[in-house]
């Protein structure tokens, strides 16, 4: 909770207000254009952006995306499940680098 507050308190008021209209943008067509290795991580306990409405749909729209579900992960899993997120990121980046080297 404190980390979220700290981020919000340090944000630009102008940028915070300007980002709100983008919540209604439909970026699904853009996702299909992604052609690089992609990792989608989402917590299965996210009540702000439920996994079936966001993470799972995103992973399906990006060809070849790897989906990782973080058990009991709420919104902002990078803070609450940092060890798991970091492990998955390192594994993903290592595999992606190995594929490019071949």
CSV table of C-alpha atoms in Angstrom, one decimal:
chain,number,residue,atom,x,y,z
A,1,UNK,CA,0.0,0.0,0.0
A,2,UNK,CA,2.8,2.4,0.9
A,3,UNK,CA,4.7,1.8,-2.3
A,4,UNK,CA,1.5,2.5,-4.4
A,5,UNK,CA,1.0,5.7,-2.4
A,6,UNK,CA,4.6,6.8,-3.0
A,7,UNK,CA,4.4,6.3,-6.7
A,8,UNK,CA,1.1,8.2,-6.8
A,9,UNK,CA,2.4,11.1,-4.7
A,10,UNK,CA,5.5,11.5,-6.9
A,11,UNK,CA,3.6,11.5,-10.2
A,12,UNK,CA,3.0,14.6,-12.3
A,13,UNK,CA,-0.6,15.8,-11.8
A,14,UNK,CA,-0.8,16.7,-15.5
A,15,UNK,CA,0.4,13.2,-16.6
A,16,UNK,CA,-1.9,11.5,-14.1
A,17,UNK,CA,-4.9,13.4,-15.5
A,18,UNK,CA,-3.8,12.9,-19.1
A,19,UNK,CA,-3.6,9.1,-18.8
A,20,UNK,CA,-7.2,8.6,-17.8
A,21,UNK,CA,-8.7,8.9,-21.4
A,22,UNK,CA,-6.3,6.1,-22.5
A,23,UNK,CA,-8.2,3.7,-20.3
A,24,UNK,CA,-10.9,3.7,-22.9
A,25,UNK,CA,-8.6,3.1,-25.9
A,26,UNK,CA,-8.8,-0.2,-27.6
A,27,UNK,CA,-5.3,-1.4,-28.3
A,28,UNK,CA,-6.1,-5.0,-29.4
A,29,UNK,CA,-5.2,-4.3,-33.0
A,30,UNK,CA,-1.8,-3.1,-31.9
A,31,UNK,CA,-1.1,-6.3,-30.0
A,32,UNK,CA,-1.4,-8.4,-33.1
A,33,UNK,CA,1.5,-6.4,-34.6
A,34,UNK,CA,4.0,-7.4,-31.9
A,35,UNK,CA,6.5,-9.8,-33.5
A,36,UNK,CA,9.1,-10.2,-30.8
A,37,UNK,CA,9.3,-12.6,-27.8
A,38,UNK,CA,6.7,-11.4,-25.3
A,39,UNK,CA,6.2,-12.3,-21.7
A,40,UNK,CA,2.7,-11.6,-20.2
A,41,UNK,CA,2.6,-11.9,-16.4
A,42,UNK,CA,-0.6,-11.5,-14.5
A,43,UNK,CA,-1.8,-12.2,-11.0
A,44,UNK,CA,-4.9,-14.4,-10.6
A,45,UNK,CA,-6.2,-12.3,-7.7
A,46,UNK,CA,-6.0,-8.9,-9.6
A,47,UNK,CA,-9.3,-7.2,-8.8
A,48,UNK,CA,-8.5,-4.0,-10.7
A,49,UNK,CA,-7.8,-5.8,-14.1
A,50,UNK,CA,-9.0,-9.3,-13.7
A,51,UNK,CA,-6.8,-11.9,-15.4
A,52,UNK,CA,-9.5,-13.1,-17.9
A,53,UNK,CA,-10.3,-9.6,-19.0
A,54,UNK,CA,-6.6,-8.5,-19.3
A,55,UNK,CA,-3.6,-10.8,-19.1
A,56,UNK,CA,-5.2,-13.9,-20.7
A,57,UNK,CA,-6.7,-11.9,-23.5
A,58,UNK,CA,-3.4,-10.1,-24.1
A,59,UNK,CA,-1.4,-13.3,-24.3
A,60,UNK,CA,-3.8,-14.7,-26.9
A,61,UNK,CA,-3.6,-11.6,-29.1
A,62,UNK,CA,0.3,-11.6,-29.2
A,63,UNK,CA,1.5,-14.4,-31.4
A,64,UNK,CA,3.7,-16.8,-29.5
A,65,UNK,CA,3.5,-14.9,-26.2
A,66,UNK,CA,4.4,-16.7,-23.0
A,67,UNK,CA,1.8,-16.4,-20.2
A,68,UNK,CA,2.8,-16.7,-16.6
A,69,UNK,CA,0.0,-16.7,-14.0
A,70,UNK,CA,1.1,-15.6,-10.5
A,71,UNK,CA,-0.9,-17.5,-7.9
A,72,UNK,CA,-2.7,-15.1,-5.5
A,73,UNK,CA,-1.1,-12.2,-7.3
A,74,UNK,CA,-3.0,-8.9,-6.9
A,75,UNK,CA,-2.6,-5.8,-9.1
A,76,UNK,CA,1.1,-4.8,-9.2
A,77,UNK,CA,2.7,-8.2,-8.7
A,78,UNK,CA,6.1,-6.6,-9.2
A,79,UNK,CA,5.9,-5.4,-5.6
A,80,UNK,CA,3.9,-8.1,-3.9
A,81,UNK,CA,5.6,-11.1,-5.6
A,82,UNK,CA,8.9,-9.6,-6.6
A,83,UNK,CA,10.9,-12.8,-6.3
A,84,UNK,CA,8.6,-14.7,-8.6
A,85,UNK,CA,8.4,-11.9,-11.1
A,86,UNK,CA,12.2,-11.4,-11.2
A,87,UNK,CA,12.8,-15.2,-11.6
A,88,UNK,CA,10.4,-15.4,-14.5
A,89,UNK,CA,11.8,-12.3,-16.1
A,90,UNK,CA,15.4,-13.6,-15.9
A,91,UNK,CA,14.3,-17.0,-17.3
A,92,UNK,CA,12.4,-15.3,-20.1
A,93,UNK,CA,15.3,-12.9,-21.0
A,94,UNK,CA,17.8,-15.8,-20.9
A,95,UNK,CA,15.7,-17.9,-23.2
A,96,UNK,CA,15.1,-15.0,-25.6
A,97,UNK,CA,18.8,-14.2,-25.7
A,98,UNK,CA,19.7,-17.8,-26.4
A,99,UNK,CA,17.3,-17.9,-29.3
A,100,UNK,CA,18.7,-14.8,-30.9
A,101,UNK,CA,22.2,-16.1,-30.5
A,102,UNK,CA,21.4,-19.2,-32.6
